[in-house]
Amino acid sequence: MRIKVKKLKEDAKLPTKGHPGDAGFDFYATETVVFKPGKQERVHTGVAIEIPEGHVGLIWDKSSISFNLGLKVFGGVIDAGYRGEIIMCLLNTSKKEVILEKGHKIAQ
């Protein structure tokens, strides 16, 4: 299956696979985001994808983000008809402020 990907921001990094056999693609933050304890923030990827009709895209936590930083991804469905920017909603489950730097992997 081929999935079309479009850069919406010049400095956006296209999704990548960490290893040849991986099922999912890593998405990257296009800006630095500060998460207060217990608060959620939107994280922009600067990319849009075209899911083939009859399929769905699923967004999941990266274990490194979840375990090391305490950030949890919400709203992980991309419908086939959606053509806008992929924007992730992340929640800081830790008791400390977390800074997610621009270019950091955020979800898969």
mmCIF file of C-alpha atoms in Angstrom:
data_model
loop_
_atom_site.group_PDB
_atom_site.id
_atom_site.type_symbol
_atom_site.label_atom_id
_atom_site.label_comp_id
_atom_site.label_asym_id
_atom_site.label_seq_id
_atom_site.Cartn_x
_atom_site.Cartn_y
_atom_site.Cartn_z
ATOM 1 C CA MET A 1 0.000 0.000 0.000
ATOM 2 C CA ARG A 2 1.264 3.484 -0.853
ATOM 3 C CA ILE A 3 0.504 6.457 1.358
ATOM 4 C CA LYS A 4 0.987 9.928 -0.077
ATOM 5 C CA VAL A 5 2.687 12.445 2.213
ATOM 6 C CA LYS A 6 2.796 16.216 1.715
ATOM 7 C CA LYS A 7 4.974 18.758 3.527
ATOM 8 C CA LEU A 8 2.847 21.711 4.643
ATOM 9 C CA LYS A 9 5.690 23.598 6.332
ATOM 10 C CA GLU A 10 9.128 24.046 4.804
ATOM 11 C CA ASP A 11 10.943 22.950 7.960
ATOM 12 C CA ALA A 12 8.728 19.890 8.569
ATOM 13 C CA LYS A 13 10.419 16.512 8.669
ATOM 14 C CA LEU A 14 8.693 13.770 6.695
ATOM 15 C CA PRO A 15 7.630 10.664 8.655
ATOM 16 C CA THR A 16 10.307 7.957 8.784
ATOM 17 C CA LYS A 17 10.615 4.317 9.765
ATOM 18 C CA GLY A 18 13.074 3.576 12.554
ATOM 19 C CA HIS A 19 13.932 0.141 11.165
ATOM 20 C CA PRO A 20 13.238 -1.631 7.835
ATOM 21 C CA GLY A 21 10.681 -4.066 9.304
ATOM 22 C CA ASP A 22 8.696 -1.481 11.306
ATOM 23 C CA ALA A 23 4.952 -1.293 10.633
ATOM 24 C CA GLY A 24 4.604 2.374 11.587
ATOM 25 C CA PHE A 25 6.206 5.702 10.755
ATOM 26 C CA ASP A 26 7.622 8.195 13.264
ATOM 27 C CA PHE A 27 6.199 11.737 13.213
ATOM 28 C CA TYR A 28 8.200 14.801 14.301
ATOM 29 C CA ALA A 29 7.353 18.076 16.070
ATOM 30 C CA THR A 30 7.728 21.250 13.982
ATOM 31 C CA GLU A 31 7.992 23.469 17.060
ATOM 32 C CA THR A 32 9.137 23.348 20.661
ATOM 33 C CA VAL A 33 6.200 22.768 23.020
ATOM 34 C CA VAL A 34 6.172 23.229 26.804
ATOM 35 C CA PHE A 35 3.866 20.906 28.751
ATOM 36 C CA LYS A 36 2.851 21.926 32.258
ATOM 37 C CA PRO A 37 2.201 19.032 34.682
ATOM 38 C CA GLY A 38 -1.177 17.412 33.988
ATOM 39 C CA LYS A 39 -1.864 19.625 30.946
ATOM 40 C CA GLN A 40 -2.357 18.758 27.299
ATOM 41 C CA GLU A 41 -1.003 20.581 24.260
ATOM 42 C CA ARG A 42 -1.308 20.267 20.503
ATOM 43 C CA VAL A 43 1.870 19.377 18.635
ATOM 44 C CA HIS A 44 2.097 20.192 14.925
ATOM 45 C CA THR A 45 3.848 17.864 12.471
ATOM 46 C CA GLY A 46 3.737 20.106 9.394
ATOM 47 C CA VAL A 47 2.678 17.184 7.195
ATOM 48 C CA ALA A 48 -0.536 15.844 5.684
ATOM 49 C CA ILE A 49 -1.057 12.264 4.583
ATOM 50 C CA GLU A 50 -3.508 10.593 2.222
ATOM 51 C CA ILE A 51 -4.862 7.356 3.654
ATOM 52 C CA PRO A 52 -6.302 5.107 0.904
ATOM 53 C CA GLU A 53 -10.104 4.736 0.847
ATOM 54 C CA GLY A 54 -11.284 1.861 3.037
ATOM 55 C CA HIS A 55 -8.311 2.202 5.417
ATOM 56 C CA VAL A 56 -7.536 4.170 8.559
ATOM 57 C CA GLY A 57 -4.374 5.656 10.034
ATOM 58 C CA LEU A 58 -3.669 5.015 13.714
ATOM 59 C CA ILE A 59 -1.469 7.186 15.911
ATOM 60 C CA TRP A 60 0.209 5.595 18.934
ATOM 61 C CA ASP A 61 2.627 6.631 21.642
ATOM 62 C CA LYS A 62 6.334 6.184 21.138
ATOM 63 C CA SER A 63 7.507 4.208 24.155
ATOM 64 C CA SER A 64 10.435 6.603 24.643
ATOM 65 C CA ILE A 65 8.061 9.583 24.923
ATOM 66 C CA SER A 66 5.622 7.768 27.177
ATOM 67 C CA PHE A 67 8.109 6.168 29.578
ATOM 68 C CA ASN A 68 10.881 8.778 29.618
ATOM 69 C CA LEU A 69 8.885 12.010 29.427
ATOM 70 C CA GLY A 70 5.438 11.000 30.683
ATOM 71 C CA LEU A 71 3.672 12.228 27.526
ATOM 72 C CA LYS A 72 0.596 10.318 26.314
ATOM 73 C CA VAL A 73 -0.914 10.677 22.809
ATOM 74 C CA PHE A 74 -4.714 11.079 22.426
ATOM 75 C CA GLY A 75 -7.069 11.048 19.441
ATOM 76 C CA GLY A 76 -5.233 8.489 17.363
ATOM 77 C CA VAL A 77 -7.466 8.013 14.296
ATOM 78 C CA ILE A 78 -6.844 9.493 10.840
ATOM 79 C CA ASP A 79 -9.814 8.909 8.535
ATOM 80 C CA ALA A 80 -9.258 8.212 4.834
ATOM 81 C CA GLY A 81 -10.997 11.463 3.853
ATOM 82 C CA TYR A 82 -8.919 13.762 6.092
ATOM 83 C CA ARG A 83 -6.369 15.839 4.168
ATOM 84 C CA GLY A 84 -5.308 18.450 6.739
ATOM 85 C CA GLU A 85 -2.186 18.708 8.859
ATOM 86 C CA ILE A 86 -1.540 15.860 11.269
ATOM 87 C CA ILE A 87 -1.709 17.504 14.693
ATOM 88 C CA MET A 88 -1.139 15.385 17.786
ATOM 89 C CA CYS A 89 -2.755 15.992 21.160
ATOM 90 C CA LEU A 90 -0.383 14.996 23.968
ATOM 91 C CA LEU A 91 -0.976 14.971 27.730
ATOM 92 C CA ASN A 92 1.771 15.410 30.309
ATOM 93 C CA THR A 93 1.054 12.697 32.885
ATOM 94 C CA SER A 94 4.123 13.599 34.961
ATOM 95 C CA LYS A 95 4.346 16.000 37.894
ATOM 96 C CA LYS A 96 7.012 18.144 36.259
ATOM 97 C CA GLU A 97 7.183 20.481 33.289
ATOM 98 C CA VAL A 98 8.247 18.740 30.081
ATOM 99 C CA ILE A 99 9.825 20.509 27.102
ATOM 100 C CA LEU A 100 9.437 18.730 23.777
ATOM 101 C CA GLU A 101 12.006 20.165 21.382
ATOM 102 C CA LYS A 102 11.402 20.938 17.715
ATOM 103 C CA GLY A 103 12.381 17.936 15.588
ATOM 104 C CA HIS A 104 11.726 15.407 18.365
ATOM 105 C CA LYS A 105 9.867 12.196 17.492
ATOM 106 C CA ILE A 106 6.388 12.486 18.991
ATOM 107 C CA ALA A 107 4.294 9.516 17.876
ATOM 108 C CA GLN A 108 4.075 6.676 15.415
#
